[in-house]
């Protein structure tokens, strides 16, 4: 079917002459061909084994057998046919399962390219439109804070206040005021710089949270849109199939529309009571075509329900068990953390009891160390580290993200963790002058991105751990190239200096 569609598109001028099939399309084509060969070939074999069957009857029997419906109106009547049922049914069910799985993956591939990406892009564009003024407001707020800091500084270091209680000379008073003014400026600049960095991190965290909400919304939309399409397809095939069987079997069996609905429902669920079954020459071929489309659609519907309805029921069951018969570790901790006042009071009580215990055992007083995630204040302090300290942290970060690749489901990092990794990615960025000094200008890799932009890591096809590992390795490569270039440059300078000290001017050759 896919090949025929592509061929028709080529003749109509919509597709190029050469096209590439994805792995899912290739598997679907091969498995569908194998299924129909198995179905038609099996019908021919059963026609030879049981001479009383016509080819249409044998094809109907093979279809009912592979789909595990089993009405019972046709069944093997000799040992040879019964013996063939063993391998034929198992092989047919396996091929059918592979084909249904390929159909589901192919549908997900199409929906991801046409529907899911469109939904995510619309949500991202709406978010950007709502946050256009965020940067402007941030810059205005920072400018107001600088003006306020200057006014406070000028009022704090007035001449009258500087000369209060002192009878020193005018020159000494002037030097004292200058020293106080200089120290006050440094203090305000340090606090202002730290405040500005924290405000910038908070603003970037808002964009990160917005993109994380888009990511969750897209994931939910992907699951429930697939479920909606499967429900619509199921209802359409159920109602349309009932109309077809009602018209085909109305004369031969006197079938009503309600009985046709009942028959289609029993067939879709592969129950097959056998009280109703197609018997007319039009009903059997229609059932073969209809069942080959409807039963796989029902299987896909059940699979989509497993990702949505059944998953929600499972989470509800686990939640009920956590609060009743099988309490989960740290459950009450997360509940208390939602009530910050009560949590802080209990935490202080616990710290005080722990201090008293350590004092009784002879240990020093102090808060116990834990593996809490980094805070924004700790992220802001990373700018004080030198290149070598950041390189050591970079190696540890690569090892951590490599370990996170084994996480199932894939790990999603908090903003504070992303901020640390982002600093480790960007600290090795080379300037334009450094790139020009290299012998071969190489790509630095992705360094700058916007959380709600088109280059956002959350829109990548890779998992967050895979994306981070690639960027961290690129940062390590840039750092090693820079160190190698600096060592080579230093060696060249030392050689030039040693040549000059021996009286040999660089570039001049001496002959004996």
Coordinates of C-alpha atoms in Angstrom, one line a residue, residues 60-61 63-74 270-274 287:
X60 CA -12.1 -17.3 5.6
X61 CA -11.0 -20.2 7.9
X63 CA -8.4 -15.4 8.6
X64 CA -10.5 -16.5 11.6
X65 CA -7.7 -18.7 12.9
X66 CA -4.9 -16.1 12.7
X67 CA -7.1 -13.4 14.3
X68 CA -8.0 -15.9 17.1
X69 CA -11.7 -15.3 16.6
X70 CA -12.7 -18.9 16.1
X71 CA -16.5 -18.9 15.3
X72 CA -16.6 -22.6 14.9
X73 CA -18.6 -22.6 11.7
X74 CA -15.5 -23.9 9.8
X270 CA -11.9 -11.7 19.2
X271 CA -14.4 -13.4 21.5
X272 CA -16.2 -15.4 18.8
X273 CA -19.2 -17.0 20.5
X274 CA -20.2 -18.6 17.2
X287 CA -15.5 -10.2 6.8

